[in-house]
Coordinates of C-alpha atoms and ligand atoms in Angstrom, one line a residue:
X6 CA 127.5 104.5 95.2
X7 CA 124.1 104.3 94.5
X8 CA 120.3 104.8 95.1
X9 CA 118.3 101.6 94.6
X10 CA 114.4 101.3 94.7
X11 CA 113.1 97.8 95.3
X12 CA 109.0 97.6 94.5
X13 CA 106.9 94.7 94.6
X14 CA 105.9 93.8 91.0
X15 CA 102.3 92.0 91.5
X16 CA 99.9 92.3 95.0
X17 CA 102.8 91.9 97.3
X18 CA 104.1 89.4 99.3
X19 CA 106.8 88.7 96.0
X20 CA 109.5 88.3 98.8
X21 CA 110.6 91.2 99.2
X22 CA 111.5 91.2 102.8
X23 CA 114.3 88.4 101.8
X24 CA 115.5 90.3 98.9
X25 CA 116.3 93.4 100.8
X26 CA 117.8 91.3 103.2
X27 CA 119.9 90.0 100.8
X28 CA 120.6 92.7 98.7
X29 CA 121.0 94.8 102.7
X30 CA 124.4 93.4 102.5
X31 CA 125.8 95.7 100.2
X32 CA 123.9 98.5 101.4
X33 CA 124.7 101.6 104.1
X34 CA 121.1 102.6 104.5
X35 CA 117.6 100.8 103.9
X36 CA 114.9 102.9 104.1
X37 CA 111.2 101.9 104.3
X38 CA 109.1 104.2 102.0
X39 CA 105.4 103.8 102.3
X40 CA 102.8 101.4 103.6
X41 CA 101.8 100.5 107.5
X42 CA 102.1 97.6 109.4
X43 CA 99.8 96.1 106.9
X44 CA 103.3 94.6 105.5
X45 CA 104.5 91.9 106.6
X46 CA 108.3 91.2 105.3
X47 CA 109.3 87.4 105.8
X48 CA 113.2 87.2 106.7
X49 CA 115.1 83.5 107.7
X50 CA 118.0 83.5 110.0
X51 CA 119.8 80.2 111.0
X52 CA 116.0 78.5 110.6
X53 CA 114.9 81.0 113.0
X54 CA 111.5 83.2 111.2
X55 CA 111.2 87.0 111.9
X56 CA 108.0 89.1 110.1
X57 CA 108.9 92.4 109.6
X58 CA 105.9 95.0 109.5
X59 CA 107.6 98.0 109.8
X60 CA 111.3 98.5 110.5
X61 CA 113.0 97.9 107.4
X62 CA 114.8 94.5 106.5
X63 CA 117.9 95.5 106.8
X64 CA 117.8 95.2 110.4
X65 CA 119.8 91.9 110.8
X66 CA 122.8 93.2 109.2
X67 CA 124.9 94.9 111.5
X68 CA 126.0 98.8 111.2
X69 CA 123.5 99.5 108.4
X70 CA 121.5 102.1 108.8
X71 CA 117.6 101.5 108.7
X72 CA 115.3 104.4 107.9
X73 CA 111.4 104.6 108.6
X74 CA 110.3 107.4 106.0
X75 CA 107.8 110.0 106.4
X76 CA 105.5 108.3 103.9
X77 CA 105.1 105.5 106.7
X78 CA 102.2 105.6 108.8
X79 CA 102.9 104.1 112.2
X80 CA 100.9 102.2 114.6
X81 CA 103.0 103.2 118.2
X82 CA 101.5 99.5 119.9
X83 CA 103.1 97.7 116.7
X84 CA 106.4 99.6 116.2
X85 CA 106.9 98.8 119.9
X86 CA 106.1 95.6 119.9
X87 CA 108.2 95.0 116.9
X88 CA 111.0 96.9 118.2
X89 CA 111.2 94.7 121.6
X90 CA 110.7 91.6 119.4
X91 CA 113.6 92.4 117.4
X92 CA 115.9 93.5 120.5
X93 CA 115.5 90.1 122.1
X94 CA 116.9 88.4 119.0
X95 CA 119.8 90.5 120.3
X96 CA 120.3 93.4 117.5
X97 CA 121.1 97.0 119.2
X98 CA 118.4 99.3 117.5
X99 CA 120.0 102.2 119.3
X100 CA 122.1 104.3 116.5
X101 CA 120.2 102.0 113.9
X102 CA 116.9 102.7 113.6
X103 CA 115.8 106.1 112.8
X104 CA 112.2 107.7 112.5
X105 CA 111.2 110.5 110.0
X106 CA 110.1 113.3 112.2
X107 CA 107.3 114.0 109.3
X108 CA 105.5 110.2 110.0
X109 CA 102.1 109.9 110.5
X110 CA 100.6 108.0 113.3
X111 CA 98.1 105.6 113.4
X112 CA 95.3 106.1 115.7
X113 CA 93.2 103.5 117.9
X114 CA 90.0 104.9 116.1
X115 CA 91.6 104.5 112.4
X116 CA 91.8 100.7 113.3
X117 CA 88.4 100.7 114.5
X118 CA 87.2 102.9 111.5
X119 CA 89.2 100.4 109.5
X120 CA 87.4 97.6 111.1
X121 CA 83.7 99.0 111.0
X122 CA 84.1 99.8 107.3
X123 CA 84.5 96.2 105.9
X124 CA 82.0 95.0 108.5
X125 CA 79.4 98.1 107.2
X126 CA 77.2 97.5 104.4
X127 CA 77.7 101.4 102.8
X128 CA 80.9 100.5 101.4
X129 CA 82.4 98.1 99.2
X130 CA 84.4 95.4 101.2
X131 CA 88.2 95.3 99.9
X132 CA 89.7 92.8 102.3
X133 CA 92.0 94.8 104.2
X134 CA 94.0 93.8 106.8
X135 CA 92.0 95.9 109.1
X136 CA 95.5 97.7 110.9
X137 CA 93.7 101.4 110.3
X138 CA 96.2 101.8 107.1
X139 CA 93.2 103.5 104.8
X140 CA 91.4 106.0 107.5
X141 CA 95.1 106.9 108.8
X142 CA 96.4 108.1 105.4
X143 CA 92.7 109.6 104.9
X144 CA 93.2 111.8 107.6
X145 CA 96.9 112.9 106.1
X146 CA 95.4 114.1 102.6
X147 CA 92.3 115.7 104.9
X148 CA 95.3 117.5 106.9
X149 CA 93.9 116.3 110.3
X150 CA 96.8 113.8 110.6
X151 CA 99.1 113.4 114.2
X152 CA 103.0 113.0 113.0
X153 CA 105.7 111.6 114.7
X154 CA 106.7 115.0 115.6
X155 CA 103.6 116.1 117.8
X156 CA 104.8 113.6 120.0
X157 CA 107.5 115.6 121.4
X158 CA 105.0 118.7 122.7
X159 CA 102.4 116.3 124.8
X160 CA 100.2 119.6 125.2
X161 CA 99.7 120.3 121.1
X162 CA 99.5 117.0 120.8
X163 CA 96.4 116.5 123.5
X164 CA 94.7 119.3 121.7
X165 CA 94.7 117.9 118.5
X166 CA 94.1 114.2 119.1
X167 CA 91.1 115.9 121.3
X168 CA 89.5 117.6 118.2
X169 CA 90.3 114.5 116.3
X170 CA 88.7 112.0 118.9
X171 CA 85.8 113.8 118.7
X172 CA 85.0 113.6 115.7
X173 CA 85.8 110.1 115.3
X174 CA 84.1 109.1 118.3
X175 CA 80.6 111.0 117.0
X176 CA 81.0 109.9 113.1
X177 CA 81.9 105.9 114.0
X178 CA 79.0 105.8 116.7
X179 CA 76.4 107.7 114.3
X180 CA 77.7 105.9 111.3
X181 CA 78.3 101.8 112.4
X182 CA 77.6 101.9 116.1
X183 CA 81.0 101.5 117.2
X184 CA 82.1 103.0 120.9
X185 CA 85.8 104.2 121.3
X186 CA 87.5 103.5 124.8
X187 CA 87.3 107.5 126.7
X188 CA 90.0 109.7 125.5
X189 CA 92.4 109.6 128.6
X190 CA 92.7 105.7 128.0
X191 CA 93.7 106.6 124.4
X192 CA 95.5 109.2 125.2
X193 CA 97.5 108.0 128.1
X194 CA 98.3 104.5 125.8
X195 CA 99.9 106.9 123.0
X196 CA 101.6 108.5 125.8
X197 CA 103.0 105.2 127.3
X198 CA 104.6 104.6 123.8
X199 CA 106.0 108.1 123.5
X200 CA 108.8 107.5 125.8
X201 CA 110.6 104.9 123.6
X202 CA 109.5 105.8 120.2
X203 CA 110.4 109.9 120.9
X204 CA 114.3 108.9 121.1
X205 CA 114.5 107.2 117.6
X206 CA 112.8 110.4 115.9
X207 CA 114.8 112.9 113.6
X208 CA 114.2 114.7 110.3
X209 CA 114.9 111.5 107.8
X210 CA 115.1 114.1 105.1
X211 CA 118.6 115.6 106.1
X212 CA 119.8 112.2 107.0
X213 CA 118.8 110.6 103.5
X214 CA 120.3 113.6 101.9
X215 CA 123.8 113.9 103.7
X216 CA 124.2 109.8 103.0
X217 CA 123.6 110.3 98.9
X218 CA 125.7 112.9 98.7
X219 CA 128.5 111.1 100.8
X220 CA 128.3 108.1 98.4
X221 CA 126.2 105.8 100.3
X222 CA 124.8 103.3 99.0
X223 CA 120.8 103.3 99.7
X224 CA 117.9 101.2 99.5
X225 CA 114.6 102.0 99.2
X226 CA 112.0 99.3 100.6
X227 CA 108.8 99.4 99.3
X228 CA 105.9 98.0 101.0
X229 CA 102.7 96.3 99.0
X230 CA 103.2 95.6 95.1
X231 CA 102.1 97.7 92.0
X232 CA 99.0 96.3 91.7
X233 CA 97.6 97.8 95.0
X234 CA 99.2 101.2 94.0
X235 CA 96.2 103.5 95.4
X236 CA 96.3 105.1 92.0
X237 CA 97.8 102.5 89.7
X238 CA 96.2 99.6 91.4
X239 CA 93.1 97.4 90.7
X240 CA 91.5 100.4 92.8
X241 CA 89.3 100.2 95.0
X242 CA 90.6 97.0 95.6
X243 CA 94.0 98.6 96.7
X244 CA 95.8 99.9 99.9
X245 CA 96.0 103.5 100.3
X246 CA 99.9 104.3 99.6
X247 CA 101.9 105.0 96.4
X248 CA 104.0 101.5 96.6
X249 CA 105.3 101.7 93.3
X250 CA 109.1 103.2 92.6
X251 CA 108.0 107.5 92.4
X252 CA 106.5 106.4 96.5
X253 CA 110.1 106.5 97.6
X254 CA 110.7 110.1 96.1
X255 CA 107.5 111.3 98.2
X256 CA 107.8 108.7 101.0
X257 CA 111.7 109.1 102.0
X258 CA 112.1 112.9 100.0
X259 CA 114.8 111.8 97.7
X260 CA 115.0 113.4 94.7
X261 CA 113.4 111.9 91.5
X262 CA 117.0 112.7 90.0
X263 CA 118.8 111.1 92.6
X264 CA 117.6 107.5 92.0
X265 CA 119.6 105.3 90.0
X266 CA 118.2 102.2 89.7
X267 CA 114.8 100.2 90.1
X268 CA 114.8 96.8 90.8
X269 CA 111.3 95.0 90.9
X270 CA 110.4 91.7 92.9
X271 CA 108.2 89.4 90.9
X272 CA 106.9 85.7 92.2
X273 CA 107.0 83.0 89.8
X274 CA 103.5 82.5 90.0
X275 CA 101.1 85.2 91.3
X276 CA 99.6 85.6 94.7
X277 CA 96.6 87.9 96.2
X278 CA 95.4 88.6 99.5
X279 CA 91.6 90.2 100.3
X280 CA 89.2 91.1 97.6
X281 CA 89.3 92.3 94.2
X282 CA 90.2 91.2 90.6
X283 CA 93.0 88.4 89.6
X284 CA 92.2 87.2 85.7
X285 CA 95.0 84.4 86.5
X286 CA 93.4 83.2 89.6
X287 CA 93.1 79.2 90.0
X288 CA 90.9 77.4 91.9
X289 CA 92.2 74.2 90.8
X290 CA 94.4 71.8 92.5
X291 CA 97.6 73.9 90.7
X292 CA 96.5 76.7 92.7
X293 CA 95.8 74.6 96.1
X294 CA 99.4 72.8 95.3
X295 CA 100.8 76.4 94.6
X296 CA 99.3 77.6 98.6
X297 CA 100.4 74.8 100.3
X298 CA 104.0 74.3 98.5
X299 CA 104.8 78.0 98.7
X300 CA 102.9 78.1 102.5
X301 CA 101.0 80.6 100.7
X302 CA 99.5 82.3 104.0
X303 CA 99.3 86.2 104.9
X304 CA 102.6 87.0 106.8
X305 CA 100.1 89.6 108.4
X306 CA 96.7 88.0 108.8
X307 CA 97.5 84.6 108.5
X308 CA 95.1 84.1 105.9
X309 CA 95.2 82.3 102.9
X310 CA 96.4 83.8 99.8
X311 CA 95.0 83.6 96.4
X312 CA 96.9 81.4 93.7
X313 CA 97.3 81.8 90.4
X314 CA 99.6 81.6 87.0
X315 CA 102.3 84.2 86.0
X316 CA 100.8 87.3 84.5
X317 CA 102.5 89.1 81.8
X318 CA 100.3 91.7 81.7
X319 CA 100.8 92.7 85.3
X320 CA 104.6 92.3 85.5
X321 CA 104.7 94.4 81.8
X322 CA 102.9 96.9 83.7
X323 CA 104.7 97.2 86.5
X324 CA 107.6 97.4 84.4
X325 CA 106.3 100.5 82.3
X326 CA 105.1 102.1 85.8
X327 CA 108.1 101.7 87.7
X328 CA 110.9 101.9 85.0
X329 CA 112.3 98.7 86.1
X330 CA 115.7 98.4 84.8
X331 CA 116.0 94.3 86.7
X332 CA 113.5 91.9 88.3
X333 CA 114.3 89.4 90.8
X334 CA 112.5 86.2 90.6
X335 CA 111.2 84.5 93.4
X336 CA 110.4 81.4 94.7
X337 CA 110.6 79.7 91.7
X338 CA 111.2 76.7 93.9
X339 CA 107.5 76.1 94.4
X340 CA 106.9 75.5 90.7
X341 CA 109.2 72.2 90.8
X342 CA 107.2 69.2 90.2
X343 CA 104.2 70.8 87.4
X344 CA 104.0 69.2 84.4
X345 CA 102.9 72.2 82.5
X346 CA 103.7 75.9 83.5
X347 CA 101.5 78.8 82.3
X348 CA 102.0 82.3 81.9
X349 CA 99.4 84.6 80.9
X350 CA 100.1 86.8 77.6
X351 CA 96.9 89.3 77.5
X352 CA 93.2 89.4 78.5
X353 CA 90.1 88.6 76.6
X354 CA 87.0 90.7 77.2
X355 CA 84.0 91.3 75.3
X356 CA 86.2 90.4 72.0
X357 CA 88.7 92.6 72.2
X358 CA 92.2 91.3 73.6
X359 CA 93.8 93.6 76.5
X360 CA 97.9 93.5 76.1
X361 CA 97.4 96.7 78.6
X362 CA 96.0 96.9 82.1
X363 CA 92.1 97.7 81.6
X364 CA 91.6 101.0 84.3
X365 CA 87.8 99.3 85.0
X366 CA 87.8 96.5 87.7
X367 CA 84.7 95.2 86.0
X368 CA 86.1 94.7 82.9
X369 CA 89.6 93.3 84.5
X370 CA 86.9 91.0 86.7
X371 CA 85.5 89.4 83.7
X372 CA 88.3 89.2 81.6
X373 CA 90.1 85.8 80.3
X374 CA 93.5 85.1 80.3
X375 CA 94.8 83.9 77.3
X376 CA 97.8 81.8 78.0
X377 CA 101.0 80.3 76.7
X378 CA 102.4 77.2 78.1
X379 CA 106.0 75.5 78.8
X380 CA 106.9 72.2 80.2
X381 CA 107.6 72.0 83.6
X382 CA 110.5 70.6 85.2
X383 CA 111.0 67.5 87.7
X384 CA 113.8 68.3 89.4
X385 CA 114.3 70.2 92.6
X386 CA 115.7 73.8 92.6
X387 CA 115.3 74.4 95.9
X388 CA 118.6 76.3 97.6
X389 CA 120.5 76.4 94.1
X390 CA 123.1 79.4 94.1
X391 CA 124.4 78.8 90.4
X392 CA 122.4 79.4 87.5
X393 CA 123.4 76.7 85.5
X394 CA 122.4 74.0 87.9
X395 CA 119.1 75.1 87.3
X396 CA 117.2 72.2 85.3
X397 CA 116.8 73.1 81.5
X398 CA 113.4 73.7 81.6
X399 CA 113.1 76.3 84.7
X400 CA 116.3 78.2 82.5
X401 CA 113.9 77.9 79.6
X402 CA 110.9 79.6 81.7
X403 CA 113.2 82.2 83.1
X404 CA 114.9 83.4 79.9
X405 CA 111.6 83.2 78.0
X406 CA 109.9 85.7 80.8
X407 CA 113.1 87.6 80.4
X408 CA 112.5 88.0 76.5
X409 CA 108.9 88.6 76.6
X410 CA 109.6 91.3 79.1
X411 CA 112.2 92.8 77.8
X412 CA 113.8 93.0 80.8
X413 CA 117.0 91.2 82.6
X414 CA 116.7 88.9 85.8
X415 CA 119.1 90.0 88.4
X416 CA 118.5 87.1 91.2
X417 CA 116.4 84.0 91.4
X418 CA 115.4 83.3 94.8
X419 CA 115.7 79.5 95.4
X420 CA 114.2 79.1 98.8
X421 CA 113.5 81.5 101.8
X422 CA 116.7 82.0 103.4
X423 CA 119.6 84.6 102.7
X424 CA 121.9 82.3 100.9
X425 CA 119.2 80.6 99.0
X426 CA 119.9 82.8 96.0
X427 CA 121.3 83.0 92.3
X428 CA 122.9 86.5 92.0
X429 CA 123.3 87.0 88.1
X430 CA 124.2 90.5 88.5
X431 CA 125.4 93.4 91.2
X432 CA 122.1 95.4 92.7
X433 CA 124.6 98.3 93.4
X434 CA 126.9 100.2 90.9
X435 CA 130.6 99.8 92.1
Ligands
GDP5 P1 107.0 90.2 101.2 O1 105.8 90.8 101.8 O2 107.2 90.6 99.7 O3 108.3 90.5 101.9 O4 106.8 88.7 101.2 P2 106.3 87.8 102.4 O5 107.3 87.6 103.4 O6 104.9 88.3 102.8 O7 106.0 86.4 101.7 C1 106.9 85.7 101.0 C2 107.0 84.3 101.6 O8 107.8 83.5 100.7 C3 107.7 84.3 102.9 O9 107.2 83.2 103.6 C4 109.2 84.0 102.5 O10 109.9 83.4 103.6 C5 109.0 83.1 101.4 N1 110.0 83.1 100.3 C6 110.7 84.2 99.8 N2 111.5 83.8 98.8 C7 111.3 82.5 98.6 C8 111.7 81.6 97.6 O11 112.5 81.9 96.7 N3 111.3 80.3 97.8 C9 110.4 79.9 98.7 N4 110.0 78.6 98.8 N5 109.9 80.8 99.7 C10 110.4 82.1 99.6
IMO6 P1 103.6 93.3 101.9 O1 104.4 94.5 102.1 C1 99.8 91.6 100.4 C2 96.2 94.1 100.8 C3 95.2 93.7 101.8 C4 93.9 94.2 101.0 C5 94.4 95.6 100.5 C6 94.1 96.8 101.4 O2 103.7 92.2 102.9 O3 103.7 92.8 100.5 P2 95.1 97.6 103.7 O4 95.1 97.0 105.0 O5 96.4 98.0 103.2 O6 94.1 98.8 103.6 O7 94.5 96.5 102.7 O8 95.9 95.4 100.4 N1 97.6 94.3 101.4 C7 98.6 93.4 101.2 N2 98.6 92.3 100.5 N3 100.9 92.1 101.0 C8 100.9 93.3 101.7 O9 102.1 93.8 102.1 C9 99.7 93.9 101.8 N4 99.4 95.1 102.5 C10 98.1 95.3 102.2 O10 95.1 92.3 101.8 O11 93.6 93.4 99.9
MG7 MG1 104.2 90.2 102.9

């Protein structure tokens, strides 16, 4: 039995939605721990493609358990949505989803606080993906926040949304000139969703407990990646969650001492969405072959995501913050075919040389990479399943990374679907 933590190691969108799906297999419970429907968590079935924003990616296996943790803030209109997209590829989410009672809600006016944010001048623009993720959790740390579990008294609930609305409605009129529908029309809409969201709430925190302590084996799905880690990120140029591993203590209320392992999903290369630093960024034709080869488009927004060289700095980081004990490599497919293959070893700025993440996005803005190159590799790797059919030079890259990080690869994701996958060693203890 044991308690796994999967985090994404660079600005999400590593994969993760195929590892857990994977590594769901061998799991009882797979609980989502922070994040929105921001996400979006890519699984392949039989050629068939299903985005996962919120309910966890376990969800295709049959008779695992899938957990939506209190650190989740939930759009009802998405979770719905989701929820009837998922029941008409035929899985039963009765007795398998469950909500934490301790959730917070996403309102109509977070999204349009959201929105009239990166469209204002007052602020800085980050690029988000405009689903009300930052004014939701703003209004959790102010303690004006709506949880899952006002939904069950609609009277307490219209009181409070009331206050709220008002509010909202006076600060996003005075501030950017933005007009929220009336309240009934919000209201009544929250209300519509109650009805089917209401059944699959319950206090997560019991459930997570009773399954650890009978043996279950549990993992812990992050959303995001380190680098957008509100307070370990490239802030401001971050989401508003803890993604990194101690997010899954707060997010699911496991105790620190009761995880066992954390295992962190790192691309090949190194991909960004929306504003903000990236010192390996490329805007050469090995970043434009990287977007198109690895369909490098937001699972979310649809748009297109930054492309740039492995970053040592970043994944030795993310190591350090997470206490990674494996990684799992992705899509290392979409590197077949370069000549040359580069992985950044520190940052130059003003100078000095940065083996360390620099706090300062200025600095981190204007820093160079300084880089180490291997040869490439011709061959295809695409679906390979054995580690040793793996052309010399992609073993080369791999076990290099794996010295210079001082850490072991666990899995090497070949391609997008399930059984496109090296397993080098078990995710679970036995
Ligand atoms: P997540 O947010 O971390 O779950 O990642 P996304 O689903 O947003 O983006 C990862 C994309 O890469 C998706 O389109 C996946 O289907 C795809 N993918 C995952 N692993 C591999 C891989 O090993 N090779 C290739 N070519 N694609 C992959
Ligand atoms: P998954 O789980 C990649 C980015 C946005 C923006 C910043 C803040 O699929 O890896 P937000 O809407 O959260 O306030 O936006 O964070 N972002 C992501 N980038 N993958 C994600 O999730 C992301 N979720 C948010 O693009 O730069
Ligand atoms: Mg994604």
């Amino acid at each position: 039995m044991s308690v796994v933590v999967v985090v994404g190691m660079q600005w999400g969108d590593e994969g993760k939605g195929k590892i857990i799906d994977s590594l769901a297999e061998d799991a009882d419970v797979v609980a989502r721990y922070q994040g929105g429907h921001n996400a979006g968590h890519t699984i392949f079935l039989d050629g068939k493609q299903f985005v996962l924003h919120l309910i966890p990616s376990g969800i295709f296996h049959k008779n695992k358990l899938c957990v939506i943790g209190n650190g989740v803030v939930l759009d009802p209109a998405a979770l719905v949505a989701e929820m009837r997209a998922i029941e008409e590829a035929g899985v039963n989410l009765r007795d398998r989803l469950v909500i934490s009672d301790r959730a917070n809600i996403i309102m109509t006016y977070h999204g349009a606080s959201d929105k009239s944010r990166e469209k204002g001048s007052g602020f800085q623009k980050i690029g988000t993906t405009g689903r009300g993720i930052g004014p939701s959790y703003a209004d959790k740390i102010a303690r004006a926040g709506i949880r899952t579990c006002d939904l069950r008294d609609a009277t307490f609930l219209k009181e409070r949304l009331q206050a709220n609305y008002r509010e909202k409605k006076k600060v996003l009129k005075s501030l950017y000139d933005t007009d929220l529908p009336e309240f009934n029309h919000l209201f009544d809409e929250l209300m519509s969703y109650r009805e089917t969201i209401v059944k699959y709430i319950a206090d997560t925190h019991v459930l997570m407990r009773d399954k650890i302590k009978q043996g279950k084996n549990v993992l812990c799905e992050g959303a995001q990646g380190t680098m957008l880690d509100v307070d370990h990120g490239t802030y401001p140029f971050v989401t508003s969650s803890n993604s990194t591993a101690g997010g899954a203590c707060t997010g699911l209320g496991i105790p620190p001492t009761k995880v066992d392992r954390v295992l962190g999903v790192i691309k090949a290369y190194t991909t960004r969405v929306g504003e903000g630093p990236f010192p390996t960024e490329l805007s050469d034709e090995n970043g434009q072959r990287m977007g198109e080869v690895g369909h490098e488009f937001g699972a979310t927004t649809g748009r297109p995501r930054r492309c740039g060289w492995f970053d040592l700095v970043v994944a030795r980081y993310g190591i350090n913050l997470n206490g990674i004990d494996a990684l799992v490599l992705t899509k290392i497919d979409v590197l077949d075919g370069f000549k040359t293959v580069k992985v950044c070893t520190g940052y130059k700025h003003a100078g000095k040389i940065f083996s360390d993440m620099p706090a300062d996005p200025v600095v981190l803005e204007n820093c160079e990479p300084i880089y180490t190159e291997f040869d490439g590799w011709s061959e295809s790797t695409i679906g390979i399943r054995e580690y040793d059919q793996l052309p010399d030079n992609a073993r080369r890259y791999v076990e290099r990374l794996s010295a210079l990080l001082e850490t072991p690869f666990m899995m090497i994701s070949t391609g997008p679907n399930r059984e496109q996958t090296i397993q080098l060693s078990a995710a679970f203890k036995s």
